[in-house]
Structures are given as C-alpha cells and as structure tokens.
mmCIF file of C-alpha atoms in Angstrom:
data_model
loop_
_atom_site.group_PDB
_atom_site.id
_atom_site.type_symbol
_atom_site.label_atom_id
_atom_site.label_comp_id
_atom_site.label_asym_id
_atom_site.label_seq_id
_atom_site.Cartn_x
_atom_site.Cartn_y
_atom_site.Cartn_z
ATOM 1 C CA MET A 1 0.195 3.946 25.850
ATOM 2 C CA GLY A 2 -2.612 3.040 23.958
ATOM 3 C CA ASN A 3 -2.592 1.087 20.486
ATOM 4 C CA ARG A 4 0.000 1.882 17.857
ATOM 5 C CA VAL A 5 -1.586 3.852 14.916
ATOM 6 C CA ALA A 6 -1.075 2.652 11.411
ATOM 7 C CA LEU A 7 -2.075 5.124 8.603
ATOM 8 C CA VAL A 8 -2.735 2.689 5.429
ATOM 9 C CA THR A 9 -3.597 5.041 2.308
ATOM 10 C CA GLY A 10 -6.357 3.657 -0.030
ATOM 11 C CA GLY A 11 -8.063 1.635 2.454
ATOM 12 C CA SER A 12 -11.930 2.212 1.000
ATOM 13 C CA ARG A 13 -11.717 -1.134 -1.077
ATOM 14 C CA GLY A 14 -9.857 -4.203 -2.108
ATOM 15 C CA ILE A 15 -6.076 -4.822 -0.709
ATOM 16 C CA GLY A 16 -6.066 -1.906 1.096
ATOM 17 C CA ARG A 17 -9.437 -2.526 3.126
ATOM 18 C CA VAL A 18 -8.453 -6.076 3.949
ATOM 19 C CA ILE A 19 -5.044 -4.655 5.394
ATOM 20 C CA CYS A 20 -7.132 -1.868 7.769
ATOM 21 C CA THR A 21 -9.287 -5.002 9.134
ATOM 22 C CA GLU A 22 -5.904 -6.967 9.525
ATOM 23 C CA LEU A 23 -4.535 -4.586 11.206
ATOM 24 C CA ALA A 24 -7.385 -3.728 13.263
ATOM 25 C CA ALA A 25 -7.617 -7.192 14.013
ATOM 26 C CA ALA A 26 -4.093 -7.140 15.373
ATOM 27 C CA GLY A 27 -4.581 -4.369 17.683
ATOM 28 C CA TYR A 28 -3.819 -1.232 15.691
ATOM 29 C CA ASP A 29 -5.853 1.955 15.858
ATOM 30 C CA ILE A 30 -6.540 2.592 12.040
ATOM 31 C CA ALA A 31 -6.287 5.943 10.020
ATOM 32 C CA THR A 32 -7.243 5.730 6.336
ATOM 33 C CA CYS A 33 -7.698 7.942 3.337
ATOM 34 C CA TYR A 34 -9.168 8.153 0.136
ATOM 35 C CA ALA A 35 -9.404 10.068 -2.925
ATOM 36 C CA ARG A 36 -13.016 9.130 -3.852
ATOM 37 C CA GLY A 37 -15.943 7.057 -2.562
ATOM 38 C CA ALA A 38 -16.402 8.112 1.083
ATOM 39 C CA GLU A 39 -19.183 5.821 1.513
ATOM 40 C CA ALA A 40 -16.773 2.596 1.062
ATOM 41 C CA ALA A 41 -14.014 4.336 3.252
ATOM 42 C CA MET A 42 -16.539 4.808 6.167
ATOM 43 C CA GLU A 43 -17.318 1.089 5.620
ATOM 44 C CA THR A 44 -13.856 0.286 6.069
ATOM 45 C CA VAL A 45 -14.019 2.168 9.218
ATOM 46 C CA ARG A 46 -17.026 0.316 10.676
ATOM 47 C CA MET A 47 -15.451 -2.865 9.909
ATOM 48 C CA CYS A 48 -12.391 -1.777 12.087
ATOM 49 C CA GLU A 49 -14.341 -0.273 14.698
ATOM 50 C CA GLU A 50 -16.090 -4.005 14.953
ATOM 51 C CA LYS A 51 -12.408 -4.956 15.905
ATOM 52 C CA GLY A 52 -12.388 -3.059 18.892
ATOM 53 C CA VAL A 53 -10.087 -0.153 17.666
ATOM 54 C CA LYS A 54 -10.612 3.205 16.816
ATOM 55 C CA ALA A 55 -10.610 3.968 13.540
ATOM 56 C CA MET A 56 -11.248 7.175 10.725
ATOM 57 C CA ALA A 57 -11.544 8.112 7.232
ATOM 58 C CA PHE A 58 -9.974 11.187 5.710
ATOM 59 C CA ALA A 59 -10.328 12.696 2.180
ATOM 60 C CA ALA A 60 -7.158 12.751 0.427
ATOM 61 C CA ASP A 61 -5.561 13.063 -2.857
ATOM 62 C CA ILE A 62 -2.206 11.649 -2.189
ATOM 63 C CA SER A 63 -0.542 13.077 -5.558
ATOM 64 C CA LYS A 64 -1.344 16.712 -4.139
ATOM 65 C CA ALA A 65 1.306 17.836 -1.276
ATOM 66 C CA GLU A 66 -1.011 20.177 0.395
ATOM 67 C CA ASP A 67 -3.933 17.329 0.543
ATOM 68 C CA VAL A 68 -0.882 15.270 2.227
ATOM 69 C CA THR A 69 0.169 17.989 4.569
ATOM 70 C CA LYS A 70 -3.614 18.275 5.617
ATOM 71 C CA LEU A 71 -4.091 14.332 6.080
ATOM 72 C CA PHE A 72 -0.909 14.108 8.666
ATOM 73 C CA GLU A 73 -2.184 17.112 10.656
ATOM 74 C CA GLN A 74 -5.583 15.337 11.040
ATOM 75 C CA VAL A 75 -4.242 12.031 11.945
ATOM 76 C CA LYS A 76 -1.839 13.786 14.348
ATOM 77 C CA GLU A 77 -4.843 15.790 15.879
ATOM 78 C CA ASN A 78 -7.086 12.911 16.022
ATOM 79 C CA PHE A 79 -4.484 9.846 16.913
ATOM 80 C CA GLY A 80 -1.547 11.713 18.503
ATOM 81 C CA GLY A 81 0.824 10.385 15.745
ATOM 82 C CA ILE A 82 1.785 7.736 13.421
ATOM 83 C CA ASP A 83 3.695 4.351 14.126
ATOM 84 C CA ILE A 84 2.789 2.575 10.938
ATOM 85 C CA LEU A 85 2.651 3.769 7.268
ATOM 86 C CA VAL A 86 1.213 1.514 4.406
ATOM 87 C CA ASN A 87 1.306 3.072 1.123
ATOM 88 C CA ASN A 88 -1.188 0.895 -0.798
ATOM 89 C CA ALA A 89 -3.053 4.026 -2.582
ATOM 90 C CA GLY A 90 -2.175 3.549 -6.446
ATOM 91 C CA ILE A 91 -3.747 3.919 -9.854
ATOM 92 C CA THR A 92 -3.427 2.488 -13.071
ATOM 93 C CA LYS A 93 -3.815 3.802 -16.745
ATOM 94 C CA ASP A 94 -2.824 1.165 -19.117
ATOM 95 C CA ASP A 95 -1.631 1.121 -22.794
ATOM 96 C CA LEU A 96 0.707 0.151 -25.135
ATOM 97 C CA MET A 97 4.256 2.445 -25.262
ATOM 98 C CA LEU A 98 3.529 3.828 -28.490
ATOM 99 C CA ARG A 99 -0.144 5.263 -27.457
ATOM 100 C CA MET A 100 0.546 6.021 -23.717
ATOM 101 C CA THR A 101 0.196 9.730 -23.486
ATOM 102 C CA GLU A 102 2.304 11.951 -21.130
ATOM 103 C CA GLU A 103 -0.531 12.527 -19.137
ATOM 104 C CA ALA A 104 -1.481 9.153 -18.608
ATOM 105 C CA PHE A 105 2.311 8.347 -17.466
ATOM 106 C CA MET A 106 2.543 11.348 -15.054
ATOM 107 C CA GLN A 107 -0.958 10.173 -13.612
ATOM 108 C CA VAL A 108 0.302 7.199 -12.630
ATOM 109 C CA ILE A 109 3.945 8.429 -11.401
ATOM 110 C CA ASP A 110 2.185 11.415 -9.388
ATOM 111 C CA THR A 111 -0.381 9.040 -7.616
ATOM 112 C CA ASN A 112 2.022 5.937 -7.018
ATOM 113 C CA LEU A 113 5.467 7.278 -6.424
ATOM 114 C CA LYS A 114 5.505 10.965 -5.680
ATOM 115 C CA GLY A 115 2.421 9.898 -3.425
ATOM 116 C CA ALA A 116 4.011 7.521 -1.717
ATOM 117 C CA PHE A 117 7.069 9.839 -0.994
ATOM 118 C CA LEU A 118 5.003 12.437 0.349
ATOM 119 C CA CYS A 119 3.540 10.347 2.514
ATOM 120 C CA CYS A 120 6.795 8.622 3.851
ATOM 121 C CA LYS A 121 8.293 12.056 4.200
ATOM 122 C CA ALA A 122 5.638 13.248 6.408
ATOM 123 C CA ALA A 123 5.265 9.930 8.299
ATOM 124 C CA SER A 124 8.939 9.810 8.691
ATOM 125 C CA LYS A 125 9.313 13.096 10.784
ATOM 126 C CA MET A 126 6.702 11.770 13.423
ATOM 127 C CA MET A 127 8.724 8.651 13.527
ATOM 128 C CA LEU A 128 11.643 10.217 14.446
ATOM 129 C CA ARG A 129 10.536 11.821 17.195
ATOM 130 C CA ASN A 130 9.275 8.604 19.019
ATOM 131 C CA LYS A 131 12.546 6.689 17.417
ATOM 132 C CA PHE A 132 10.147 3.808 16.149
ATOM 133 C CA GLY A 133 8.362 3.334 13.018
ATOM 134 C CA ARG A 134 7.290 0.691 10.366
ATOM 135 C CA ILE A 135 7.010 2.146 6.604
ATOM 136 C CA ILE A 136 5.574 -0.631 4.141
ATOM 137 C CA ASN A 137 4.995 0.300 0.680
ATOM 138 C CA ILE A 138 2.782 -1.810 -1.745
ATOM 139 C CA SER A 139 4.716 -2.323 -4.985
ATOM 140 C CA SER A 140 4.064 -5.298 -7.484
ATOM 141 C CA VAL A 141 5.755 -8.232 -9.182
ATOM 142 C CA VAL A 142 5.211 -5.987 -12.040
ATOM 143 C CA GLY A 143 7.775 -3.539 -10.769
ATOM 144 C CA ILE A 144 10.212 -6.307 -10.530
ATOM 145 C CA SER A 145 9.554 -7.980 -13.994
ATOM 146 C CA GLY A 146 7.806 -5.310 -16.175
ATOM 147 C CA ASN A 147 4.533 -5.995 -17.816
ATOM 148 C CA ALA A 148 3.624 -5.259 -21.665
ATOM 149 C CA GLY A 149 1.182 -2.228 -21.495
ATOM 150 C CA GLN A 150 2.101 -0.936 -17.997
ATOM 151 C CA ALA A 151 5.279 1.200 -18.641
ATOM 152 C CA ASN A 152 3.978 4.058 -16.255
ATOM 153 C CA TYR A 153 2.896 1.299 -13.542
ATOM 154 C CA ALA A 154 5.646 -0.640 -13.792
ATOM 155 C CA ALA A 155 7.703 2.568 -13.454
ATOM 156 C CA SER A 156 6.289 3.683 -10.490
ATOM 157 C CA LYS A 157 6.207 0.495 -8.374
ATOM 158 C CA ALA A 158 10.054 -0.144 -9.506
ATOM 159 C CA GLY A 159 10.322 3.107 -8.125
ATOM 160 C CA LEU A 160 8.933 2.463 -5.018
ATOM 161 C CA ILE A 161 11.514 -0.485 -4.513
ATOM 162 C CA GLY A 162 14.325 1.883 -5.211
ATOM 163 C CA MET A 163 13.112 4.400 -2.804
ATOM 164 C CA THR A 164 12.045 2.026 -0.126
ATOM 165 C CA LYS A 165 15.606 0.851 0.166
ATOM 166 C CA SER A 166 16.950 4.346 0.175
ATOM 167 C CA ILE A 167 14.772 4.934 3.131
ATOM 168 C CA ALA A 168 15.881 1.909 4.752
ATOM 169 C CA LYS A 169 19.377 3.087 4.737
ATOM 170 C CA GLU A 170 18.557 6.806 5.963
ATOM 171 C CA PHE A 171 16.522 5.402 9.108
ATOM 172 C CA GLY A 172 17.507 2.221 9.833
ATOM 173 C CA ALA A 173 19.857 3.420 12.803
ATOM 174 C CA LYS A 174 16.921 5.551 14.221
ATOM 175 C CA GLY A 175 14.334 2.872 14.815
ATOM 176 C CA ILE A 176 12.381 2.710 11.449
ATOM 177 C CA THR A 177 12.121 0.273 8.939
ATOM 178 C CA ALA A 178 11.382 0.419 5.580
ATOM 179 C CA ASN A 179 10.181 -2.360 3.570
ATOM 180 C CA ILE A 180 8.281 -3.696 0.176
ATOM 181 C CA VAL A 181 5.155 -6.121 -0.218
ATOM 182 C CA ALA A 182 5.047 -7.063 -4.138
ATOM 183 C CA PRO A 183 1.765 -8.633 -5.076
ATOM 184 C CA GLY A 184 1.143 -10.968 -7.814
ATOM 185 C CA PHE A 185 -1.903 -12.012 -8.986
ATOM 186 C CA ILE A 186 -4.594 -11.273 -6.272
ATOM 187 C CA GLN A 187 -8.185 -11.904 -6.352
ATOM 188 C CA THR A 188 -10.049 -8.321 -6.502
ATOM 189 C CA ASP A 189 -12.916 -6.820 -8.287
ATOM 190 C CA MET A 190 -10.345 -6.244 -11.111
ATOM 191 C CA THR A 191 -9.514 -9.779 -11.357
ATOM 192 C CA ALA A 192 -12.975 -11.031 -10.906
ATOM 193 C CA GLU A 193 -13.963 -9.401 -14.261
ATOM 194 C CA LEU A 194 -11.422 -11.662 -16.343
ATOM 195 C CA SER A 195 -12.769 -14.579 -18.022
ATOM 196 C CA GLU A 196 -12.505 -18.263 -16.752
ATOM 197 C CA ASP A 197 -10.291 -18.606 -19.450
ATOM 198 C CA ALA A 198 -7.845 -15.963 -18.612
ATOM 199 C CA GLN A 199 -7.836 -16.476 -15.068
ATOM 200 C CA LYS A 200 -6.868 -20.268 -16.060
ATOM 201 C CA TYR A 201 -4.001 -18.541 -18.199
ATOM 202 C CA TRP A 202 -2.176 -17.086 -15.176
ATOM 203 C CA GLU A 203 -3.067 -19.776 -12.873
ATOM 204 C CA ASP A 204 -1.067 -22.376 -15.069
ATOM 205 C CA ARG A 205 1.863 -19.597 -14.891
ATOM 206 C CA ILE A 206 1.793 -19.429 -10.944
ATOM 207 C CA PRO A 207 4.151 -22.363 -9.304
ATOM 208 C CA ARG A 208 1.038 -22.454 -6.876
ATOM 209 C CA LYS A 209 -1.642 -22.897 -9.453
ATOM 210 C CA MET A 210 -3.585 -20.504 -7.785
ATOM 211 C CA LEU A 211 -4.468 -16.935 -7.552
ATOM 212 C CA GLY A 212 -3.787 -14.879 -4.451
ATOM 213 C CA LYS A 213 -6.096 -13.562 -2.006
ATOM 214 C CA PRO A 214 -6.084 -10.026 -0.379
ATOM 215 C CA GLU A 215 -5.793 -11.676 3.033
ATOM 216 C CA ASP A 216 -2.200 -13.381 1.689
ATOM 217 C CA VAL A 217 -1.223 -9.473 1.337
ATOM 218 C CA ALA A 218 -2.565 -7.942 4.449
ATOM 219 C CA ALA A 219 -0.794 -11.328 6.400
ATOM 220 C CA ALA A 220 2.683 -9.831 5.261
ATOM 221 C CA VAL A 221 2.028 -6.273 6.028
ATOM 222 C CA ARG A 222 0.687 -7.418 9.786
ATOM 223 C CA PHE A 223 4.120 -9.299 9.875
ATOM 224 C CA LEU A 224 6.233 -6.382 8.862
ATOM 225 C CA ALA A 225 4.721 -4.121 11.063
ATOM 226 C CA SER A 226 5.332 -6.164 14.036
ATOM 227 C CA ASP A 227 7.769 -6.159 16.140
ATOM 228 C CA GLU A 228 9.241 -9.572 15.354
ATOM 229 C CA ALA A 229 10.099 -7.868 11.842
ATOM 230 C CA GLY A 230 12.421 -5.374 14.043
ATOM 231 C CA TYR A 231 15.354 -6.549 12.366
ATOM 232 C CA ILE A 232 13.915 -6.395 8.780
ATOM 233 C CA THR A 233 14.535 -3.357 6.833
ATOM 234 C CA GLY A 234 15.036 -2.665 2.999
ATOM 235 C CA GLN A 235 13.333 -5.943 1.556
ATOM 236 C CA VAL A 236 10.948 -6.998 -0.993
ATOM 237 C CA LEU A 237 8.666 -9.574 0.140
ATOM 238 C CA ALA A 238 6.925 -10.990 -2.889
ATOM 239 C CA VAL A 239 3.487 -12.114 -2.353
ATOM 240 C CA ASP A 240 3.089 -13.772 -5.763
ATOM 241 C CA GLY A 241 2.768 -17.962 -5.458
ATOM 242 C CA GLY A 242 6.120 -18.418 -7.094
ATOM 243 C CA MET A 243 5.774 -15.723 -10.282
ATOM 244 C CA THR A 244 8.936 -14.212 -9.550
ATOM 245 C CA CYS A 245 11.043 -16.892 -8.505
#
C-alpha cells in the first residue's frame, strides 16, 4: 500500500521542520507548505528524503481558501491523498490590547485559526473516503492560560482547541481522530534571541526547570499520528514541562 502521507503546514523551519523529519524517520511520506522561504522548505524536503521517504514542498498561504484548494490538489496529484494532517503554520503579531489594531488581530486569526479550518475541511474529505485519518493541530499553552500582549494569538490557539474537539465528535465514528498538541516554552530561533536572564526567568517557573526542545513536540505528534493512538481523540496534550499543570 506504500507509506502513509503526512501534510505538515509551515514545515520550513523550527518546530514544523522537526515534525517533518520526525514523521519521515517513522516512515511517512512528507508534504509540506510554506508562505515564504522556499529555500528553507527545500532544505526540509532534503532532510526528509535522507530518511528514505518521498517529500515535496508547495507554496501556499493557508489563510486564503484558493491557496488551500490548490495545495490539496497538488498533494493529491503527487501523493494520492493524505492520511495525517498537522496544522503547524502560525504567526504572531504581539501587542497590548489597547494598542493592538484590528488588522493585527485578524491577520493572526486568519492564519492560525481560519487556515487550520480550511486545511481540516479539505483533508477530512480525503480521509472520509479512506475511513482513516489523523488530524493534529498545534496550539499553545497560551491558548489554555492566556498571555499578556497576545490576545490575538491566544484567541487563535484557544479557538483551535474548541474546533478540534468539535471535529473529534463529528468524525470519530469514521476512523478519523483529532487532537491538539500544545507546546510550552520551546527552544527555537525566537527564544534563542532572549537574554540569559529572560530564559532563566521562564526556566524557574517551569516545574521541569528547563525549556523544551522541538523534538519533544515532534515526538508527541508522531505518537498521535500512530496506530497506537487510535483510541485517543479530542484531547489536548500539553508539551510544556508542567507549566499548565
């Protein structure tokens, strides 16, 4: 039957890239998409191909319905369909509520929440035909607990949780599971720019007393994509070292 196919949005760098390579190492063929940074996306493809699987990257702005339609057409043409969907693509436009513009609020909602909705809808049509599917949406602990200066981001990530639980109820009897992975403070290019004092501040507030790694998030995704997780749906798995416990 060949390898199962995973589509990971926003796989050109950071957590998304590590999710791609982790799933590739587990034997999944990998499709990914990027809004910008084609060269970085091609590097992700190369890293996945080194694992012995098929991999391709496609340009798409998932906040636009026409781009999502084209993306799924390309994936179907090149891979035959989708078994695993990982909605990882996201943006931030942080500001305090009183200074946040409507444009900044809606841009984050459009990419992080509406984009995931469009991808879930397109993927579910393919999954229903096969009576199998894994939808894994990457939220954040901010969507659980909130964070000052991130009203737009927190709203988008909290919305993902509610949407995913609804999807789990709609498609559970059809062989499709839907779950959330909610990362906490993870070591990325963004956190690397923080001062040592700032990193120490957050480490002291995490029960595990350390920042997480992208590999920690990818391992959770790999498990939820597997057959072993077939009876798990509608759940939020916080990968946060205990921040929200």
